[in-house]
Amino acid sequence: MRSAIWRCGASTFVLDRPLVMGILNVTPDSFSDGGDFFDPVRALGRGRDMVAQGAQIVDVGGESTRPGAEQVSPAEELSRIRPVVSALALEDACVSVDTRHPEVAAACVEAGARIINDISGFRDRAMIEVVAGCEAGVVVTHMRGEPGTMQEAPTYGDVVVEVRDYLERQAFLLRDAGIDRERIVVDPGIGFGKTAEHNLEVLRRLGEIVALGYPVLIGASRKRFIGTILEQEDVRRRGWGSVGAAVAAFDRGASVLRVHDVGETVQALAVASAIARKKR
Ligand code: HH2
């Protein structure tokens, strides 16, 4: 079942069509676009381009979470992203902030961000308090361990059941803190402490996560399992494989697709979505 609405501060999304969240990494070291948009002026231009190509949300991040990435201090993270967040927000873009740090989340909401995307799944109580004190939408993600070590031989009994139960528990904690269910989106965290086979299993059985009743976000774009399938080491050449993953995820019930290649994904999803509507 796809839920009808996602409330994100000044933006309310009706989820009868897929939403595209464009990725904007203001970092020197992200796995696929590290360094391209480290300069805030270039980052702003990229954000505007993604909106023009049809992204309803721009997800701004200032810390790479690729396996083995170096951690940055919250102050450094904020200095990278705040100018970009506030400039895009002034242009009325729906900005999401990809952060695990409560002080960064709070300052970015203050600067106009409408979504907090916490890849550590709101494990930190202080993160829950930040979102409880505002109207932002939230993305709750499953991640096994920490970014630095998460890909060291992850094992599960049943990956889908464990991810689903974790997301249900974390979403419950948010609701218990007073956050309305219409503000919550869940994400099984493709590549976050998962092998290629785990990722495929999660996508294959996405319906079991959709059945929780929260809208589901999938961020598969350019990730390693796509490179493995395509035998493509060059992350920038995984665009069409990523479009395939987005369409397959949408077909299995995902409502929000987090992607690098916005224009291509928007086109593919427009067609997939028109076909899905005709079916009903
Ligand atoms: N993946 C990445 C970062 N943030 N957020 C959500 N909700 N879901 C994801 O799958 C997800 C995410 C990693 O991708 P990217 O931002 O391209 O790279 P990096 O972490 O190296 O900046």
mmCIF file of C-alpha atoms and ligand atoms in Angstrom:
data_model
loop_
_atom_site.group_PDB
_atom_site.id
_atom_site.type_symbol
_atom_site.label_atom_id
_atom_site.label_comp_id
_atom_site.label_asym_id
_atom_site.label_seq_id
_atom_site.Cartn_x
_atom_site.Cartn_y
_atom_site.Cartn_z
ATOM 1 C CA MET A 1 0.000 0.000 0.000
ATOM 2 C CA ARG A 2 1.353 3.465 -0.888
ATOM 3 C CA SER A 3 0.474 6.115 1.716
ATOM 4 C CA ALA A 4 -1.171 9.199 0.338
ATOM 5 C CA ILE A 5 0.770 12.087 1.806
ATOM 6 C CA TRP A 6 4.208 13.197 3.032
ATOM 7 C CA ARG A 7 4.222 16.383 5.099
ATOM 8 C CA CYS A 8 7.526 18.253 5.051
ATOM 9 C CA GLY A 9 7.130 21.693 6.600
ATOM 10 C CA ALA A 10 5.984 24.092 3.879
ATOM 11 C CA SER A 11 5.764 21.232 1.324
ATOM 12 C CA THR A 12 3.055 18.574 1.300
ATOM 13 C CA PHE A 13 3.552 15.846 -1.276
ATOM 14 C CA VAL A 14 0.682 13.771 -2.576
ATOM 15 C CA LEU A 15 2.265 10.407 -3.310
ATOM 16 C CA ASP A 16 0.121 9.330 -6.215
ATOM 17 C CA ARG A 17 3.217 9.762 -8.439
ATOM 18 C CA PRO A 18 6.852 8.933 -7.635
ATOM 19 C CA LEU A 19 8.965 11.712 -6.139
ATOM 20 C CA VAL A 20 12.518 12.250 -7.285
ATOM 21 C CA MET A 21 15.073 13.406 -4.712
ATOM 22 C CA GLY A 22 18.199 14.745 -6.429
ATOM 23 C CA ILE A 23 21.545 14.132 -4.700
ATOM 24 C CA LEU A 24 23.784 17.127 -4.031
ATOM 25 C CA ASN A 25 26.998 16.214 -2.226
ATOM 26 C CA VAL A 26 28.899 19.294 -1.090
ATOM 27 C CA THR A 27 31.905 17.124 -0.273
ATOM 28 C CA PRO A 28 35.406 16.511 -1.598
ATOM 29 C CA ASP A 29 35.111 12.716 -1.286
ATOM 30 C CA SER A 30 31.629 11.304 -2.064
ATOM 31 C CA PHE A 31 31.803 8.014 -3.917
ATOM 32 C CA SER A 32 30.324 9.159 -7.204
ATOM 33 C CA ASP A 33 30.481 12.945 -7.426
ATOM 34 C CA GLY A 34 33.047 13.820 -4.738
ATOM 35 C CA GLY A 35 34.589 17.205 -5.431
ATOM 36 C CA ASP A 36 32.259 18.163 -8.296
ATOM 37 C CA PHE A 37 30.086 20.409 -6.121
ATOM 38 C CA PHE A 38 32.369 21.206 -3.190
ATOM 39 C CA ASP A 39 32.333 24.840 -4.258
ATOM 40 C CA PRO A 40 29.031 26.327 -2.936
ATOM 41 C CA VAL A 41 28.373 28.334 -6.117
ATOM 42 C CA ARG A 42 28.693 25.208 -8.268
ATOM 43 C CA ALA A 43 26.548 23.327 -5.766
ATOM 44 C CA LEU A 44 23.800 25.936 -5.992
ATOM 45 C CA GLY A 45 23.905 25.725 -9.795
ATOM 46 C CA ARG A 46 23.625 21.931 -9.629
ATOM 47 C CA GLY A 47 20.674 22.195 -7.235
ATOM 48 C CA ARG A 48 18.882 24.573 -9.600
ATOM 49 C CA ASP A 49 19.573 22.250 -12.546
ATOM 50 C CA MET A 50 18.091 19.285 -10.705
ATOM 51 C CA VAL A 51 14.934 21.236 -9.875
ATOM 52 C CA ALA A 52 14.660 22.309 -13.537
ATOM 53 C CA GLN A 53 15.000 18.635 -14.554
ATOM 54 C CA GLY A 54 12.062 17.675 -12.349
ATOM 55 C CA ALA A 55 13.485 16.832 -8.908
ATOM 56 C CA GLN A 56 10.845 17.691 -6.302
ATOM 57 C CA ILE A 57 13.453 17.498 -3.514
ATOM 58 C CA VAL A 58 17.165 18.364 -3.363
ATOM 59 C CA ASP A 59 19.076 16.297 -0.774
ATOM 60 C CA VAL A 60 22.111 18.254 0.393
ATOM 61 C CA GLY A 61 24.924 16.414 2.187
ATOM 62 C CA GLY A 62 28.224 17.649 3.617
ATOM 63 C CA GLU A 63 29.707 14.360 4.818
ATOM 64 C CA SER A 64 30.398 11.329 2.660
ATOM 65 C CA THR A 65 29.019 8.091 4.045
ATOM 66 C CA ARG A 66 30.799 5.848 1.578
ATOM 67 C CA PRO A 67 32.442 2.867 3.286
ATOM 68 C CA GLY A 68 35.742 4.020 4.739
ATOM 69 C CA ALA A 69 35.043 7.757 4.382
ATOM 70 C CA GLU A 70 36.621 10.100 6.899
ATOM 71 C CA GLN A 71 34.269 11.687 9.428
ATOM 72 C CA VAL A 72 33.943 15.462 9.435
ATOM 73 C CA SER A 73 33.069 17.615 12.440
ATOM 74 C CA PRO A 74 29.518 18.992 12.632
ATOM 75 C CA ALA A 75 30.961 22.532 12.352
ATOM 76 C CA GLU A 76 32.771 21.663 9.117
ATOM 77 C CA GLU A 77 29.712 19.865 7.746
ATOM 78 C CA LEU A 78 27.511 22.861 8.485
ATOM 79 C CA SER A 79 29.921 25.357 6.950
ATOM 80 C CA ARG A 80 29.881 23.291 3.731
ATOM 81 C CA ILE A 81 26.124 23.015 3.391
ATOM 82 C CA ARG A 82 24.406 25.946 5.102
ATOM 83 C CA PRO A 83 24.968 28.507 2.302
ATOM 84 C CA VAL A 84 23.621 26.041 -0.263
ATOM 85 C CA VAL A 85 20.624 25.059 1.862
ATOM 86 C CA SER A 86 19.595 28.633 2.543
ATOM 87 C CA ALA A 87 20.083 29.779 -1.080
ATOM 88 C CA LEU A 88 17.957 26.920 -2.454
ATOM 89 C CA ALA A 89 15.345 27.411 0.271
ATOM 90 C CA LEU A 90 15.100 31.108 -0.644
ATOM 91 C CA GLU A 91 14.173 29.964 -4.153
ATOM 92 C CA ASP A 92 11.411 27.844 -2.597
ATOM 93 C CA ALA A 93 13.067 24.505 -3.360
ATOM 94 C CA CYS A 94 12.195 21.662 -1.010
ATOM 95 C CA VAL A 95 15.588 20.987 0.572
ATOM 96 C CA SER A 96 16.411 17.830 2.463
ATOM 97 C CA VAL A 97 19.533 17.598 4.631
ATOM 98 C CA ASP A 98 21.508 14.376 4.757
ATOM 99 C CA THR A 99 23.032 14.453 8.235
ATOM 100 C CA ARG A 100 23.541 12.396 11.395
ATOM 101 C CA HIS A 101 24.306 15.407 13.583
ATOM 102 C CA PRO A 102 21.561 17.126 15.589
ATOM 103 C CA GLU A 103 23.234 20.544 15.583
ATOM 104 C CA VAL A 104 23.549 20.419 11.786
ATOM 105 C CA ALA A 105 19.928 19.299 11.390
ATOM 106 C CA ALA A 106 18.640 22.076 13.667
ATOM 107 C CA ALA A 107 20.666 24.812 11.956
ATOM 108 C CA CYS A 108 19.563 23.648 8.510
ATOM 109 C CA VAL A 109 15.875 23.606 9.473
ATOM 110 C CA GLU A 110 16.448 27.159 10.695
ATOM 111 C CA ALA A 111 17.987 27.942 7.277
ATOM 112 C CA GLY A 112 14.903 26.627 5.469
ATOM 113 C CA ALA A 113 15.385 22.859 5.024
ATOM 114 C CA ARG A 114 12.114 20.921 5.017
ATOM 115 C CA ILE A 115 13.349 17.320 5.415
ATOM 116 C CA ILE A 116 15.888 15.653 7.704
ATOM 117 C CA ASN A 117 17.432 12.562 6.132
ATOM 118 C CA ASP A 118 19.324 10.694 8.868
ATOM 119 C CA ILE A 119 21.107 7.636 7.497
ATOM 120 C CA SER A 120 21.713 6.402 11.029
ATOM 121 C CA GLY A 121 17.949 6.057 11.470
ATOM 122 C CA PHE A 122 17.459 8.485 14.384
ATOM 123 C CA ARG A 123 19.492 6.311 16.786
ATOM 124 C CA ASP A 124 20.584 9.503 18.510
ATOM 125 C CA ARG A 125 17.890 10.748 20.877
ATOM 126 C CA ALA A 126 19.007 14.344 20.224
ATOM 127 C CA MET A 127 18.110 13.889 16.535
ATOM 128 C CA ILE A 128 14.591 12.831 17.529
ATOM 129 C CA GLU A 129 14.321 15.941 19.697
ATOM 130 C CA VAL A 130 15.308 18.192 16.789
ATOM 131 C CA VAL A 131 12.591 16.815 14.521
ATOM 132 C CA ALA A 132 10.056 16.766 17.353
ATOM 133 C CA GLY A 133 10.645 20.507 17.706
ATOM 134 C CA CYS A 134 9.880 21.377 14.083
ATOM 135 C CA GLU A 135 7.598 20.393 11.204
ATOM 136 C CA ALA A 136 10.209 18.851 8.909
ATOM 137 C CA GLY A 137 9.632 15.583 7.097
ATOM 138 C CA VAL A 138 11.918 12.735 8.186
ATOM 139 C CA VAL A 139 13.637 9.864 6.394
ATOM 140 C CA VAL A 140 14.438 6.927 8.691
ATOM 141 C CA THR A 141 17.118 4.686 7.189
ATOM 142 C CA HIS A 142 18.403 1.253 8.126
ATOM 143 C CA MET A 143 22.169 1.088 8.456
ATOM 144 C CA ARG A 144 24.055 -1.818 10.002
ATOM 145 C CA GLY A 145 26.973 -0.450 12.076
ATOM 146 C CA GLU A 146 28.796 2.729 11.128
ATOM 147 C CA PRO A 147 29.819 4.002 7.662
ATOM 148 C CA GLY A 148 33.536 3.337 8.323
ATOM 149 C CA THR A 149 33.046 -0.375 8.927
ATOM 150 C CA MET A 150 29.560 -1.243 7.708
ATOM 151 C CA GLN A 151 30.699 -3.212 4.657
ATOM 152 C CA GLU A 152 32.976 -5.566 6.624
ATOM 153 C CA ALA A 153 31.198 -8.888 5.971
ATOM 154 C CA PRO A 154 27.648 -7.964 7.035
ATOM 155 C CA THR A 155 25.506 -10.995 7.924
ATOM 156 C CA TYR A 156 21.786 -11.377 8.605
ATOM 157 C CA GLY A 157 19.379 -14.212 9.337
ATOM 158 C CA ASP A 158 16.709 -12.761 7.058
ATOM 159 C CA VAL A 159 17.816 -9.338 5.851
ATOM 160 C CA VAL A 160 14.322 -8.147 4.892
ATOM 161 C CA VAL A 161 12.752 -9.121 8.208
ATOM 162 C CA GLU A 162 15.580 -7.516 10.209
ATOM 163 C CA VAL A 163 15.454 -4.294 8.189
ATOM 164 C CA ARG A 164 11.654 -4.141 8.377
ATOM 165 C CA ASP A 165 11.614 -4.687 12.152
ATOM 166 C CA TYR A 166 14.284 -2.048 12.686
ATOM 167 C CA LEU A 167 12.411 0.531 10.598
ATOM 168 C CA GLU A 168 9.166 -0.215 12.397
ATOM 169 C CA ARG A 169 10.849 0.264 15.781
ATOM 170 C CA GLN A 170 12.579 3.516 14.842
ATOM 171 C CA ALA A 171 9.406 4.931 13.271
ATOM 172 C CA PHE A 172 7.549 4.018 16.451
ATOM 173 C CA LEU A 173 10.121 5.924 18.547
ATOM 174 C CA LEU A 174 9.552 8.976 16.360
ATOM 175 C CA ARG A 175 5.797 8.727 16.698
ATOM 176 C CA ASP A 176 6.133 8.251 20.435
ATOM 177 C CA ALA A 177 8.030 11.575 20.470
ATOM 178 C CA GLY A 178 5.014 13.252 18.862
ATOM 179 C CA ILE A 179 5.995 13.135 15.195
ATOM 180 C CA ASP A 180 2.953 12.618 13.007
ATOM 181 C CA ARG A 181 3.043 9.477 10.825
ATOM 182 C CA GLU A 182 2.424 11.619 7.736
ATOM 183 C CA ARG A 183 5.858 13.165 8.266
ATOM 184 C CA ILE A 184 7.700 9.816 8.202
ATOM 185 C CA VAL A 185 9.303 7.992 5.256
ATOM 186 C CA VAL A 186 11.326 4.784 5.728
ATOM 187 C CA ASP A 187 14.357 3.605 3.757
ATOM 188 C CA PRO A 188 15.925 0.111 3.874
ATOM 189 C CA GLY A 189 19.365 1.681 3.251
ATOM 190 C CA ILE A 190 20.687 0.104 0.073
ATOM 191 C CA GLY A 191 24.426 -0.516 0.517
ATOM 192 C CA PHE A 192 24.459 0.409 4.201
ATOM 193 C CA GLY A 193 25.899 -2.732 5.783
ATOM 194 C CA LYS A 194 24.585 -4.982 2.994
ATOM 195 C CA THR A 195 26.165 -7.148 0.329
ATOM 196 C CA ALA A 196 25.051 -7.037 -3.310
ATOM 197 C CA GLU A 197 22.840 -10.067 -2.658
ATOM 198 C CA HIS A 198 21.291 -8.403 0.432
ATOM 199 C CA ASN A 199 20.479 -5.312 -1.652
ATOM 200 C CA LEU A 200 18.841 -7.416 -4.355
ATOM 201 C CA GLU A 201 16.842 -9.369 -1.775
ATOM 202 C CA VAL A 202 15.611 -6.133 -0.177
ATOM 203 C CA LEU A 203 14.534 -4.759 -3.552
ATOM 204 C CA ARG A 204 12.954 -8.049 -4.625
ATOM 205 C CA ARG A 205 10.879 -8.229 -1.429
ATOM 206 C CA LEU A 206 10.300 -4.486 -1.053
ATOM 207 C CA GLY A 207 6.588 -5.179 -0.647
ATOM 208 C CA GLU A 208 7.277 -6.459 2.876
ATOM 209 C CA ILE A 209 8.697 -3.054 3.827
ATOM 210 C CA VAL A 210 5.974 -1.140 1.980
ATOM 211 C CA ALA A 211 3.484 -3.159 4.067
ATOM 212 C CA LEU A 212 4.615 -1.233 7.180
ATOM 213 C CA GLY A 213 2.365 1.523 5.850
ATOM 214 C CA TYR A 214 4.971 4.291 5.583
ATOM 215 C CA PRO A 215 6.063 5.643 2.203
ATOM 216 C CA VAL A 216 9.370 4.042 1.180
ATOM 217 C CA LEU A 217 12.472 5.805 -0.159
ATOM 218 C CA ILE A 218 15.111 3.944 -2.172
ATOM 219 C CA GLY A 219 18.624 5.244 -2.766
ATOM 220 C CA ALA A 220 20.272 2.759 -5.109
ATOM 221 C CA SER A 221 21.807 5.292 -7.477
ATOM 222 C CA ARG A 222 25.283 4.359 -8.808
ATOM 223 C CA LYS A 223 25.933 2.059 -5.836
ATOM 224 C CA ARG A 224 28.373 -0.837 -5.877
ATOM 225 C CA PHE A 225 25.817 -3.620 -6.444
ATOM 226 C CA ILE A 226 24.876 -1.906 -9.716
ATOM 227 C CA GLY A 227 28.558 -1.857 -10.667
ATOM 228 C CA THR A 228 28.775 -5.552 -9.784
ATOM 229 C CA ILE A 229 25.803 -6.439 -12.005
ATOM 230 C CA LEU A 230 27.111 -4.329 -14.880
ATOM 231 C CA GLU A 231 30.783 -5.172 -14.275
ATOM 232 C CA GLN A 232 31.299 -1.425 -14.297
ATOM 233 C CA GLU A 233 33.910 0.016 -11.918
ATOM 234 C CA ASP A 234 33.406 3.601 -13.143
ATOM 235 C CA VAL A 235 30.615 5.016 -10.965
ATOM 236 C CA ARG A 236 29.746 7.688 -13.527
ATOM 237 C CA ARG A 237 28.877 4.962 -16.028
ATOM 238 C CA ARG A 238 26.236 3.368 -13.838
ATOM 239 C CA GLY A 239 23.519 5.880 -14.746
ATOM 240 C CA TRP A 240 21.269 3.632 -16.826
ATOM 241 C CA GLY A 241 21.639 0.738 -14.411
ATOM 242 C CA SER A 242 20.538 3.164 -11.697
ATOM 243 C CA VAL A 243 17.492 4.184 -13.718
ATOM 244 C CA GLY A 244 16.626 0.473 -13.975
ATOM 245 C CA ALA A 245 16.881 0.120 -10.198
ATOM 246 C CA ALA A 246 14.654 3.180 -9.645
ATOM 247 C CA VAL A 247 11.947 1.863 -11.961
ATOM 248 C CA ALA A 248 12.065 -1.621 -10.409
ATOM 249 C CA ALA A 249 11.837 -0.094 -6.918
ATOM 250 C CA PHE A 250 8.909 2.094 -7.935
ATOM 251 C CA ASP A 251 7.150 -0.931 -9.412
ATOM 252 C CA ARG A 252 7.535 -2.715 -6.067
ATOM 253 C CA GLY A 253 5.992 0.170 -4.158
ATOM 254 C CA ALA A 254 8.706 2.786 -3.512
ATOM 255 C CA SER A 255 7.383 6.356 -3.403
ATOM 256 C CA VAL A 256 10.622 8.387 -3.317
ATOM 257 C CA LEU A 257 13.726 7.718 -5.421
ATOM 258 C CA ARG A 258 17.038 9.310 -4.394
ATOM 259 C CA VAL A 259 19.173 9.689 -7.526
ATOM 260 C CA HIS A 260 22.145 11.409 -9.163
ATOM 261 C CA ASP A 261 20.805 11.269 -12.738
ATOM 262 C CA VAL A 262 17.646 13.309 -12.301
ATOM 263 C CA GLY A 263 16.508 14.003 -15.887
ATOM 264 C CA GLU A 264 16.791 10.375 -17.013
ATOM 265 C CA THR A 265 15.071 9.041 -13.894
ATOM 266 C CA VAL A 266 12.223 11.569 -14.115
ATOM 267 C CA GLN A 267 11.507 10.452 -17.690
ATOM 268 C CA ALA A 268 11.640 6.750 -16.895
ATOM 269 C CA LEU A 269 9.411 7.126 -13.839
ATOM 270 C CA ALA A 270 6.868 9.262 -15.709
ATOM 271 C CA VAL A 271 6.345 6.342 -18.099
ATOM 272 C CA ALA A 272 6.407 3.643 -15.397
ATOM 273 C CA SER A 273 3.953 5.653 -13.327
ATOM 274 C CA ALA A 274 1.561 6.214 -16.249
ATOM 275 C CA ILE A 275 1.537 2.449 -16.848
ATOM 276 C CA ALA A 276 0.970 1.727 -13.149
ATOM 277 C CA ARG A 277 -1.995 4.146 -13.007
ATOM 278 C CA LYS A 278 -3.595 2.525 -16.025
ATOM 279 C CA LYS A 279 -3.373 -0.854 -14.281
ATOM 280 C CA ARG A 280 -5.440 0.243 -11.295
HETATM 281 N N1 HH2 B 1 22.782 6.852 0.362
HETATM 282 C C1 HH2 B 1 23.829 7.702 0.488
HETATM 283 C C2 HH2 B 1 23.687 8.866 1.237
HETATM 284 N N2 HH2 B 1 22.504 9.184 1.822
HETATM 285 N N3 HH2 B 1 20.249 8.679 2.290
HETATM 286 C C3 HH2 B 1 19.202 7.845 2.184
HETATM 287 N N4 HH2 B 1 18.035 8.135 2.783
HETATM 288 N N5 HH2 B 1 19.299 6.664 1.485
HETATM 289 C C4 HH2 B 1 20.445 6.286 0.863
HETATM 290 O O1 HH2 B 1 20.478 5.185 0.253
HETATM 291 C C5 HH2 B 1 21.585 7.148 0.951
HETATM 292 C C6 HH2 B 1 21.450 8.360 1.698
HETATM 293 C C7 HH2 B 1 25.133 7.390 -0.163
HETATM 294 O O2 HH2 B 1 25.176 7.898 -1.466
HETATM 295 P P1 HH2 B 1 25.848 9.306 -1.913
HETATM 296 O O3 HH2 B 1 25.198 10.465 -1.218
HETATM 297 O O4 HH2 B 1 25.801 9.374 -3.378
HETATM 298 O O5 HH2 B 1 27.366 9.178 -1.515
HETATM 299 P P2 HH2 B 1 28.226 9.667 -0.263
HETATM 300 O O6 HH2 B 1 27.635 9.116 0.977
HETATM 301 O O7 HH2 B 1 29.606 9.110 -0.553
HETATM 302 O O8 HH2 B 1 28.212 11.171 -0.229
#
